[in-house]
PDB file of C-alpha atoms in Angstrom:
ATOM      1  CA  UNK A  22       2.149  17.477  12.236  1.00  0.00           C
ATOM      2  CA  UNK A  23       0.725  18.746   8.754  1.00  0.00           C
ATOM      3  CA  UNK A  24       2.068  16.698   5.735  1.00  0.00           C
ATOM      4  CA  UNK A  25       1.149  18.663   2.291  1.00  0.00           C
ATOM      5  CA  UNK A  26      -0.455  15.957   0.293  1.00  0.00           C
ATOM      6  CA  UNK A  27      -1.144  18.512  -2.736  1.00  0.00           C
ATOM      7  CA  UNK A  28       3.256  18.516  -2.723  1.00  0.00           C
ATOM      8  CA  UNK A  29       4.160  16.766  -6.107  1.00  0.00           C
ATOM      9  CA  UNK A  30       6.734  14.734  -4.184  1.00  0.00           C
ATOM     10  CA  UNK A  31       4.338  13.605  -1.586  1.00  0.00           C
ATOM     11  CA  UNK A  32       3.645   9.455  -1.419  1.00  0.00           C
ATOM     12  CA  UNK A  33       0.279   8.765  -0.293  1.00  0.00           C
ATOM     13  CA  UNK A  34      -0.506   4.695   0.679  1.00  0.00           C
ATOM     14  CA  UNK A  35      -3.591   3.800   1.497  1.00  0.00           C
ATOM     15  CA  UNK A  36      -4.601  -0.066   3.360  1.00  0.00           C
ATOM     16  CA  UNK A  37      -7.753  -1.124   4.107  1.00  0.00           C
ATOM     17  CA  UNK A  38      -7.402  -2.305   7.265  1.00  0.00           C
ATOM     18  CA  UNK A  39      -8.830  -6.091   8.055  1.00  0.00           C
ATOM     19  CA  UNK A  40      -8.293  -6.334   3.648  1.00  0.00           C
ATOM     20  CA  UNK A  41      -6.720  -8.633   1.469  1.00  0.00           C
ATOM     21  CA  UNK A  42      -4.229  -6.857  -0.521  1.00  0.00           C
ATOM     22  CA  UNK A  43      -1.975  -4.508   2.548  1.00  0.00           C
ATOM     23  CA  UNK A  44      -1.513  -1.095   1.279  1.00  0.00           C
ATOM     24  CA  UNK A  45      -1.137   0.446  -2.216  1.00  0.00           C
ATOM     25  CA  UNK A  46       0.958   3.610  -2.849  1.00  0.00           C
ATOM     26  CA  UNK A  47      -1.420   5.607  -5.319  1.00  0.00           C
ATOM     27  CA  UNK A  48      -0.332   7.527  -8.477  1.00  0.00           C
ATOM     28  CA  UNK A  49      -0.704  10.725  -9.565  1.00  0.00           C
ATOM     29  CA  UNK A  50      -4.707  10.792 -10.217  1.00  0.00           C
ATOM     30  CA  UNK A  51      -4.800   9.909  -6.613  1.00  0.00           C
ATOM     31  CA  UNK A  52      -7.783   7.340  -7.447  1.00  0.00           C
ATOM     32  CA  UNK A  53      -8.375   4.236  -5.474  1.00  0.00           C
ATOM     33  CA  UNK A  54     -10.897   1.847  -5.289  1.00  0.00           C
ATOM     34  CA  UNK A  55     -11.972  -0.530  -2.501  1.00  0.00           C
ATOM     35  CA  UNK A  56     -14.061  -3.651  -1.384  1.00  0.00           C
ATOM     36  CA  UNK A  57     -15.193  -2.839   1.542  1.00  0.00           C
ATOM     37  CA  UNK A  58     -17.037  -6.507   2.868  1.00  0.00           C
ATOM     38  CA  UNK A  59     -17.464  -5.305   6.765  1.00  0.00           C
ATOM     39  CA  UNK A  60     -17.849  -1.443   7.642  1.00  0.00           C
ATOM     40  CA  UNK A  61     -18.299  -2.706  10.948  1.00  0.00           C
ATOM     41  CA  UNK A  62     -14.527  -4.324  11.554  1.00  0.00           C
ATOM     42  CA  UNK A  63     -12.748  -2.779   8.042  1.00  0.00           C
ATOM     43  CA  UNK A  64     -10.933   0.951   8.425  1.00  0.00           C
ATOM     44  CA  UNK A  65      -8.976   2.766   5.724  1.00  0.00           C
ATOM     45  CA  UNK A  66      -5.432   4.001   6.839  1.00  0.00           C
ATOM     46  CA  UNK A  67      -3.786   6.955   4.679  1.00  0.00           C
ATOM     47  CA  UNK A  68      -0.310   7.304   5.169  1.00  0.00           C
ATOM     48  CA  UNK A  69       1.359  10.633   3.797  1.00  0.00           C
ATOM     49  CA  UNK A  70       5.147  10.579   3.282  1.00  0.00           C
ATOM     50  CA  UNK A  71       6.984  14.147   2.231  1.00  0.00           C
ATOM     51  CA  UNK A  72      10.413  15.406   2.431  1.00  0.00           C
ATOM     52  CA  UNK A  73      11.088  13.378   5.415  1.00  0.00           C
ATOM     53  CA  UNK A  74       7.364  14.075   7.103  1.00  0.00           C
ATOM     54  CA  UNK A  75       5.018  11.216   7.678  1.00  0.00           C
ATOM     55  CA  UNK A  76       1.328  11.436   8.909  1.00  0.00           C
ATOM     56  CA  UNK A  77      -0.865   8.473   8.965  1.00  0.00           C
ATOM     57  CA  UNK A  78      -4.493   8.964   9.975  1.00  0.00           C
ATOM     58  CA  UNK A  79      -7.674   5.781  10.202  1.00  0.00           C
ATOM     59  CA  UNK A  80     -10.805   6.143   9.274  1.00  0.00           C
ATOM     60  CA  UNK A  81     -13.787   4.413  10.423  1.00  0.00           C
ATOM     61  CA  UNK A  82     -16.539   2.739   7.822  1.00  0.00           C
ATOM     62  CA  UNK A  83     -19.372   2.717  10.974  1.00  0.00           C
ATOM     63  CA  UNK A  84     -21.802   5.442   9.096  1.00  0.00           C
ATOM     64  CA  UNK A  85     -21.075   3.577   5.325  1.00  0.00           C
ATOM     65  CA  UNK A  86     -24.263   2.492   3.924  1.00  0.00           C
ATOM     66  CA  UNK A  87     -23.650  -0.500   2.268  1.00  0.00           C
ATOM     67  CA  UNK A  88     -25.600  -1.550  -1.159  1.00  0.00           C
ATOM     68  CA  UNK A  89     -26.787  -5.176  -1.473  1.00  0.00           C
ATOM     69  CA  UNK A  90     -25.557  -7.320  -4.455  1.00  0.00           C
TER      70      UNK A  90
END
């Protein structure tokens, strides 16, 4: 199923999985920003709601280069 996340009336949430905080529903700038402590166990799940349409995809952090402190 396509979801048209462009759509004005589309709600977009976004979790990172094995977080703190559960999932946020972003605003219109569709801007989001995340502590990402393990790539190795953490995942981001998107969540697309529109006109009665839902698609939810994960993605993995494995390949994220991580920057020391």
């Amino acid at each position: 199923m396509k979801v048209d996340s462009d759509s004005q009336d589309a709600v977009v949430t976004v979790e990172l999985v094995g977080g703190t905080k559960g999932s946020v529903t972003l605003d219109e700038d569709r801007n989001i920003v995340l502590l990402i402590k393990n790539k190795d166990t953490q995942s981001i799940k998107v969540t697309v709601n529109n006109e009665g349409n839902s698609s939810t995809k994960t993605y993995k952090l494995t390949g994220l280069t991580l920057e020391g402190k």
